[in-house]
mmCIF file of C-alpha atoms in Angstrom:
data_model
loop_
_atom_site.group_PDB
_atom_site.id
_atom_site.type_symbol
_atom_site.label_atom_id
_atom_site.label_comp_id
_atom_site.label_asym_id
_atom_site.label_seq_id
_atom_site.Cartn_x
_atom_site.Cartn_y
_atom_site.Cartn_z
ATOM 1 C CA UNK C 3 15.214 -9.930 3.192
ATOM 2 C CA UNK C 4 12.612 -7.936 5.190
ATOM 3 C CA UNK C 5 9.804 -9.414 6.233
ATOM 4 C CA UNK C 6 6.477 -7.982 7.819
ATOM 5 C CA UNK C 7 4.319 -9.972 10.108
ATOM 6 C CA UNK C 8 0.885 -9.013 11.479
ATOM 7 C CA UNK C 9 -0.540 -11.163 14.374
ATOM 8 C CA UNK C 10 -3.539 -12.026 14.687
ATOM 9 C CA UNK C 11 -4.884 -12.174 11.036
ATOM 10 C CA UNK C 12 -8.336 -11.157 11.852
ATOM 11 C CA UNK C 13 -10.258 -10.166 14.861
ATOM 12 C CA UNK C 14 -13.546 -9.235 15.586
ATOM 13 C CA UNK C 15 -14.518 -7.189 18.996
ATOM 14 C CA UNK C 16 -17.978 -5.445 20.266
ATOM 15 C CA UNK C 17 -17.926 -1.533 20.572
ATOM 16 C CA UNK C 18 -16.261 0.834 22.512
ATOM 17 C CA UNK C 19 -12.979 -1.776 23.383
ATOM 18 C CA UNK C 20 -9.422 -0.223 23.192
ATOM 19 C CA UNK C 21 -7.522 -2.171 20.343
ATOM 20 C CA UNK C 22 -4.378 -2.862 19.937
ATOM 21 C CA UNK C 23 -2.662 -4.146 16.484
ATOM 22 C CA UNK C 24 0.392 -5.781 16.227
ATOM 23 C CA UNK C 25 3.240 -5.535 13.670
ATOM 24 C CA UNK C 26 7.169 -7.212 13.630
ATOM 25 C CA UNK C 27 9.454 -6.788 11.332
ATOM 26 C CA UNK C 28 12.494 -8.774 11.252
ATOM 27 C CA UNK C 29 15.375 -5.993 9.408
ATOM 28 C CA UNK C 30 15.312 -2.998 12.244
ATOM 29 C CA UNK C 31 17.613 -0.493 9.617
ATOM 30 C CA UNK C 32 14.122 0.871 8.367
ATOM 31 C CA UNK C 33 13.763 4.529 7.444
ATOM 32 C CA UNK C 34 10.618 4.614 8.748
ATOM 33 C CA UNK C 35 6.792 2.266 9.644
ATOM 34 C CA UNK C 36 3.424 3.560 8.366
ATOM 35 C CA UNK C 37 0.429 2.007 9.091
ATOM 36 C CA UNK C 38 -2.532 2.008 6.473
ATOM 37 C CA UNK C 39 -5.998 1.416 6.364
ATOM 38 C CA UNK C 40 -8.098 -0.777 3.864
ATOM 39 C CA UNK C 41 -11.791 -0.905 3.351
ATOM 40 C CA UNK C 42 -13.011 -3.845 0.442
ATOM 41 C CA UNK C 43 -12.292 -3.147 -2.840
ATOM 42 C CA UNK C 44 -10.702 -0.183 -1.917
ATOM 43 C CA UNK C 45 -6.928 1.253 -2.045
ATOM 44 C CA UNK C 46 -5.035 1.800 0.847
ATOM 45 C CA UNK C 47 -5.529 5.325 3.127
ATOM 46 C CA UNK C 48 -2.578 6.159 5.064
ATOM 47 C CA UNK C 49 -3.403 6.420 8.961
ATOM 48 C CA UNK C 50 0.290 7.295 10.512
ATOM 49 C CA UNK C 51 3.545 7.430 9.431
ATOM 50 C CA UNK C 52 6.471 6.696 12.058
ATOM 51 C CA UNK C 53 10.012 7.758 11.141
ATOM 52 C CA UNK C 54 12.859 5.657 12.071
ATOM 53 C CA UNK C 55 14.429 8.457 15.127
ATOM 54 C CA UNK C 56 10.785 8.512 16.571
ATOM 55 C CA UNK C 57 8.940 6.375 18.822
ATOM 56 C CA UNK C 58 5.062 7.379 18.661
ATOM 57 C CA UNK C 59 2.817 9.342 16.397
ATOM 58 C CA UNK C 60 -0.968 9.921 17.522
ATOM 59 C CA UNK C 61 -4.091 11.127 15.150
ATOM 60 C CA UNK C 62 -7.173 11.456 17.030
ATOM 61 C CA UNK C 63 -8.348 8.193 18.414
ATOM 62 C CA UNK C 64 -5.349 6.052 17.043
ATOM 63 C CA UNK C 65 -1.488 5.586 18.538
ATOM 64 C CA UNK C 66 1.177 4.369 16.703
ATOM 65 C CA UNK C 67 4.384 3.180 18.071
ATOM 66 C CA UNK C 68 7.868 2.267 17.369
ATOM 67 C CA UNK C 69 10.046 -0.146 18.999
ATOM 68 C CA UNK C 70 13.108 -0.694 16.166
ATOM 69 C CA UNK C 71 15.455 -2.284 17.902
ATOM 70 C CA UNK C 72 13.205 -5.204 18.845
ATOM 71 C CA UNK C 73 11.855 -5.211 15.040
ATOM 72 C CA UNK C 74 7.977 -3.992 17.123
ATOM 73 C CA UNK C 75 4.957 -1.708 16.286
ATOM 74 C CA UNK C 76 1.739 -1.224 17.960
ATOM 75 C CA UNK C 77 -1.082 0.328 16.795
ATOM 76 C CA UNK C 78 -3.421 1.555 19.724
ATOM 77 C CA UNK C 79 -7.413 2.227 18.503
ATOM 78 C CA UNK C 80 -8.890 3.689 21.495
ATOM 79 C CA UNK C 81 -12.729 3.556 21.957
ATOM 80 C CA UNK C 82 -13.470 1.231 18.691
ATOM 81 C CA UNK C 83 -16.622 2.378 16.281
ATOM 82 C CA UNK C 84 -18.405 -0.156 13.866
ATOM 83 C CA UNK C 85 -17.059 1.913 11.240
ATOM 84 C CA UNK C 86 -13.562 0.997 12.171
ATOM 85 C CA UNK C 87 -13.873 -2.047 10.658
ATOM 86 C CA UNK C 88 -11.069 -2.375 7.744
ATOM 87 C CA UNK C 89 -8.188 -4.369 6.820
ATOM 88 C CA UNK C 90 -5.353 -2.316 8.959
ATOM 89 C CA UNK C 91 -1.355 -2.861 7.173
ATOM 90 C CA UNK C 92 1.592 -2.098 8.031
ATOM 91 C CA UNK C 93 4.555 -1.200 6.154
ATOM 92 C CA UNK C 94 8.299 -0.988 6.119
ATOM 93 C CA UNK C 95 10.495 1.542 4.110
ATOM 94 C CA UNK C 96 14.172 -0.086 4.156
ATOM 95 C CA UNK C 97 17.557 1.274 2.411
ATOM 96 C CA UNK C 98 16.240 -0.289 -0.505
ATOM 97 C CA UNK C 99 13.580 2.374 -0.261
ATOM 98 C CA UNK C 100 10.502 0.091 -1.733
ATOM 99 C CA UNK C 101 8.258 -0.496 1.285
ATOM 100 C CA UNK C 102 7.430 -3.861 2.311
ATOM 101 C CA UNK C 103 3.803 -4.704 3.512
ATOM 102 C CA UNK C 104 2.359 -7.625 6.027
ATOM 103 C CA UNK C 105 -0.464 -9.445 5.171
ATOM 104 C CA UNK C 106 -2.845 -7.008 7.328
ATOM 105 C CA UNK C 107 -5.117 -7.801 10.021
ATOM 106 C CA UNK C 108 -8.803 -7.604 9.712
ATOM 107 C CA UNK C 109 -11.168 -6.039 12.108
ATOM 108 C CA UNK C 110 -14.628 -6.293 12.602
ATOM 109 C CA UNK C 111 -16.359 -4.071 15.631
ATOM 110 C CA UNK C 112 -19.921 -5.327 16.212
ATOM 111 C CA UNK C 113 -22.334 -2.542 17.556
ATOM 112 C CA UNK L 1 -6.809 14.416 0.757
ATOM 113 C CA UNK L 2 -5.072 12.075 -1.864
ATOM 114 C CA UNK L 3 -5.275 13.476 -5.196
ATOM 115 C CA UNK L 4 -4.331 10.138 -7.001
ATOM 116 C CA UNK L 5 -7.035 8.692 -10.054
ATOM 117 C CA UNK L 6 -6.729 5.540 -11.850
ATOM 118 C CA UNK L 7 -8.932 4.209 -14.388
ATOM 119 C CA UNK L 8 -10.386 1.830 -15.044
ATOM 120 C CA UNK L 9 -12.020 1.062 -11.818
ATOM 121 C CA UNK L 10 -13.291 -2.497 -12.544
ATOM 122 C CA UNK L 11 -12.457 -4.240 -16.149
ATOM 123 C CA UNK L 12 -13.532 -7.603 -17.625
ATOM 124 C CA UNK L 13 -11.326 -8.693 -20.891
ATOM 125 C CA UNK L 14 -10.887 -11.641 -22.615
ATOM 126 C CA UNK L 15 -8.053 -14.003 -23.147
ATOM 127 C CA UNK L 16 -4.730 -12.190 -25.154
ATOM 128 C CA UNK L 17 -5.965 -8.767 -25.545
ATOM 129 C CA UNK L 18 -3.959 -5.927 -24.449
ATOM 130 C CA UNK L 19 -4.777 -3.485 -21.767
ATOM 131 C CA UNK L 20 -3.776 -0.188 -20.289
ATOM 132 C CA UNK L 21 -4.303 0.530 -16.677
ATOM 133 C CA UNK L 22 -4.237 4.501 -16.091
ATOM 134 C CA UNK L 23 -2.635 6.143 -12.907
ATOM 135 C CA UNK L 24 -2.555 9.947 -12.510
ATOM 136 C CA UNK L 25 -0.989 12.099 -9.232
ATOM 137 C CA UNK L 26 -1.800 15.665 -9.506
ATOM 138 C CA UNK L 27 1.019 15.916 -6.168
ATOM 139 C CA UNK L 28 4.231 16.480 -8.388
ATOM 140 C CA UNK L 29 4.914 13.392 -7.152
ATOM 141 C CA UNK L 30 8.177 11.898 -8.387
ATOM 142 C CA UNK L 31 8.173 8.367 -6.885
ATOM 143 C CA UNK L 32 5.284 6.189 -8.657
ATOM 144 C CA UNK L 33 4.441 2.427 -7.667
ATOM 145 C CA UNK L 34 2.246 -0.262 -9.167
ATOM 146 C CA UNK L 35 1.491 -2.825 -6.742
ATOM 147 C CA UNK L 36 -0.420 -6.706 -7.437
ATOM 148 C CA UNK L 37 -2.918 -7.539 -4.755
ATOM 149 C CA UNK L 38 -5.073 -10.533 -4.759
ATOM 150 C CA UNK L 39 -8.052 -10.901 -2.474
ATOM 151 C CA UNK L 40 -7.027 -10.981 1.114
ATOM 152 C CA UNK L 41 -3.680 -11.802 0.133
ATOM 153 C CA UNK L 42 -0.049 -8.936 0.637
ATOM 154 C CA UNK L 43 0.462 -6.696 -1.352
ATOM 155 C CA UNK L 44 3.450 -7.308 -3.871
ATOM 156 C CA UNK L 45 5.420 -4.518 -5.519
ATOM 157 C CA UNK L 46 5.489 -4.884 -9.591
ATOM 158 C CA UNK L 47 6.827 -1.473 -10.498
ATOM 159 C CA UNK L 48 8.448 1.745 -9.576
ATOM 160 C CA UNK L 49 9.765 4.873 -11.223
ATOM 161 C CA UNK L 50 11.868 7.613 -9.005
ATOM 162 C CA UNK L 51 10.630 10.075 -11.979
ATOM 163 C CA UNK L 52 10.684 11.276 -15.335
ATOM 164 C CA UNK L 53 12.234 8.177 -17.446
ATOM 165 C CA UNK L 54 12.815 6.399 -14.686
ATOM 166 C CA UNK L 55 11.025 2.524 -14.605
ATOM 167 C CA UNK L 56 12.354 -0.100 -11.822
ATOM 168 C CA UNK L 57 10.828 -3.859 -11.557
ATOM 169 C CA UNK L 58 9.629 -4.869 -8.175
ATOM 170 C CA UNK L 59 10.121 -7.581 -6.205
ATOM 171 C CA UNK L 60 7.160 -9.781 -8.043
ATOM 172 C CA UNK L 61 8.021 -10.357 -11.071
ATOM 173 C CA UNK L 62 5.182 -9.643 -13.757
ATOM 174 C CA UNK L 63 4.902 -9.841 -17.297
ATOM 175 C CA UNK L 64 3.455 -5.946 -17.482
ATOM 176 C CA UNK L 65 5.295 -2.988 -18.589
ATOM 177 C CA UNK L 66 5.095 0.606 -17.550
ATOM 178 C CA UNK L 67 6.478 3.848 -18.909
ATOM 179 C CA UNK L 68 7.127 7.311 -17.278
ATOM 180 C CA UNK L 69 6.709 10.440 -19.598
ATOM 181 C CA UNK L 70 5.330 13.166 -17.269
ATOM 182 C CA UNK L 71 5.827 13.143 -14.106
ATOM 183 C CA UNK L 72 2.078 12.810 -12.984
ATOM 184 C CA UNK L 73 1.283 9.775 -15.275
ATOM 185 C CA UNK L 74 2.380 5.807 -14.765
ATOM 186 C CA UNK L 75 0.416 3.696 -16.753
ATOM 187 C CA UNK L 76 0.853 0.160 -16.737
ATOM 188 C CA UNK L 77 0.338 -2.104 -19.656
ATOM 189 C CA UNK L 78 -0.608 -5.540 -20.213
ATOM 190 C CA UNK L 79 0.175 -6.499 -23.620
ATOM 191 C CA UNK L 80 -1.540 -10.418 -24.142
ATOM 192 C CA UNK L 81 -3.621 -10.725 -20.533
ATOM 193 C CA UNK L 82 -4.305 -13.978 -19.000
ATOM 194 C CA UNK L 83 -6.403 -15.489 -16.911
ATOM 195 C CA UNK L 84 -3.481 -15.167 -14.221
ATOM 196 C CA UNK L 85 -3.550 -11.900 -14.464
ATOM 197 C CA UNK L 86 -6.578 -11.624 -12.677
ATOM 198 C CA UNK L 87 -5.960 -9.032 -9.443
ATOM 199 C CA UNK L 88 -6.345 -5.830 -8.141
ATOM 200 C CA UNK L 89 -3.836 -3.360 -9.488
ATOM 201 C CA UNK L 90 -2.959 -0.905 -7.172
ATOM 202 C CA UNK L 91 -0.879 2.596 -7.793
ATOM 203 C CA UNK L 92 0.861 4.755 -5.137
ATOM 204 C CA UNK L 93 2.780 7.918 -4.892
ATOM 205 C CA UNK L 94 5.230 9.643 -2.687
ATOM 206 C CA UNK L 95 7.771 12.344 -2.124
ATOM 207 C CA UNK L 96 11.441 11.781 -3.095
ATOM 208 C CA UNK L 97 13.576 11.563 -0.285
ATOM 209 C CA UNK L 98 13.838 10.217 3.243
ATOM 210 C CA UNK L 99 12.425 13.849 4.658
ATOM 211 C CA UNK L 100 9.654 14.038 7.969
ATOM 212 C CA UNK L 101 7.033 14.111 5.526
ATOM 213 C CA UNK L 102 8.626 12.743 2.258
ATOM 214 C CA UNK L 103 7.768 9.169 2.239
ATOM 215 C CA UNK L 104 4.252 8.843 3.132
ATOM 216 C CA UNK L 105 2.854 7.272 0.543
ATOM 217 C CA UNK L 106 -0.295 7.958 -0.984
ATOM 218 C CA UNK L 107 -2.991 4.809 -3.062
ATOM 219 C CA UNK L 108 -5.037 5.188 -5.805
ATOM 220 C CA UNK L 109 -8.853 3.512 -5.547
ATOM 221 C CA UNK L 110 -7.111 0.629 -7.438
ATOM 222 C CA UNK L 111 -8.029 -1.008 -10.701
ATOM 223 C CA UNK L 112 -9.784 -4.740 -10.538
ATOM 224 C CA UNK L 113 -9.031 -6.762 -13.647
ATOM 225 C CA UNK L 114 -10.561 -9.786 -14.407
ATOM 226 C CA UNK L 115 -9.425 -11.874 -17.227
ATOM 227 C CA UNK L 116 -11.666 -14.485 -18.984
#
């Protein structure tokens, strides 16, 4: 059974630091990793999707990237803004084709 | 931009009445999801449909049903609510298929139901 894992749970940092978010997964045969975005009491907004055959995928200030075969992904947050702060998932799609979410990690950037 | 809607937004019911939660996708979407999320807690899939017809139960098992007519609709239905019922109900849709671009998925603003 896949499982997601997202280390630290929280983590609160002042302006302007480069982040970077961490996300394991222990079943590498994924079809692909995204990485979402929550604020409270919202849904989920989709930041960047990785497929399985690639190893990075950039949007702006954020990095995403793929290590399967040692179950890894990093997302990199470069120059962090108070309105960063969020609840940032990640998510694997497997062969059963239902994606499987970690717990998230929450960040707080203090101005 | 997502073009997903559910309604309603927040809801307070009382103890064994039934209840609808709406989800539309104006994407032509054929995959549709209804995920449980408690605060600060995973989110746990109830529900899935691959399309028209088409209803799957997730990997949390839930006493709600959910039907799949058209394609853009996915309501989910809560026939006697209890107080354990009380969550935020998320729905999400995405492309058919394993394509580049065929599996981002796409959330709703989610539905908070609180049972009294």
């Amino acid at each position: 059974k896949q499982e997601v894992t997202q280390i630290p749970a929280a983590l609160s940092v002042p302006e302007g630091e480069n982040l970077v978010l961490n996300c394991s997964f222990t079943d590498s045969a994924i079809y692909n990793l995204q990485w979402f975005r929550q604020d409270p009491g919202k849904g989920l907004t989709s930041l960047l999707l990785i497929q399985s055959s690639q190893r990075e995928q950039t949007s702006g200030r954020l990095n995403a990237s793929l290590d399967k075969s040692s179950g890894r992904s990093t997302l990199y947050i470069a120059a962090s803004q108070p309105g960063d702060s969020a609840t940032y998932l990640c998510a694997v799609l497997g062969g059963s084709e239902k994606l499987v979410f970690g717990k998230g990690m929450k960040l707080t950037v203090n101005p | 931009e997502a073009d997903i809607y559910q309604t309603p937004r927040y809801l307070v019911i009382g103890t064994g009445k039934k209840i609808t939660l709406e989800c539309s996708q104006t994407m032509g979407h054929d995959k549709m999801y209804w995920y449980q999320q408690d605060p600060g807690m995973e989110l746990h899939l109830i529900h899935y449909s691959y399309g028209v017809n088409s209803t799957e139960k997730g990997d949390l098992s839930s006493e709600s049903t959910v039907s799949r007519i058209r394609t853009e609709h996915f309501p989910l239905t809560l026939e006697s609510a209890r107080p354990s019922h009380t969550s935020q109900y998320l729905c999400a849709s995405s492309e058919y298929g394993t394509g580049a671009s065929g599996n981002t998925i796409y959330f709703g603003e989610g539905s908070w139901l609180t049972v009294v």
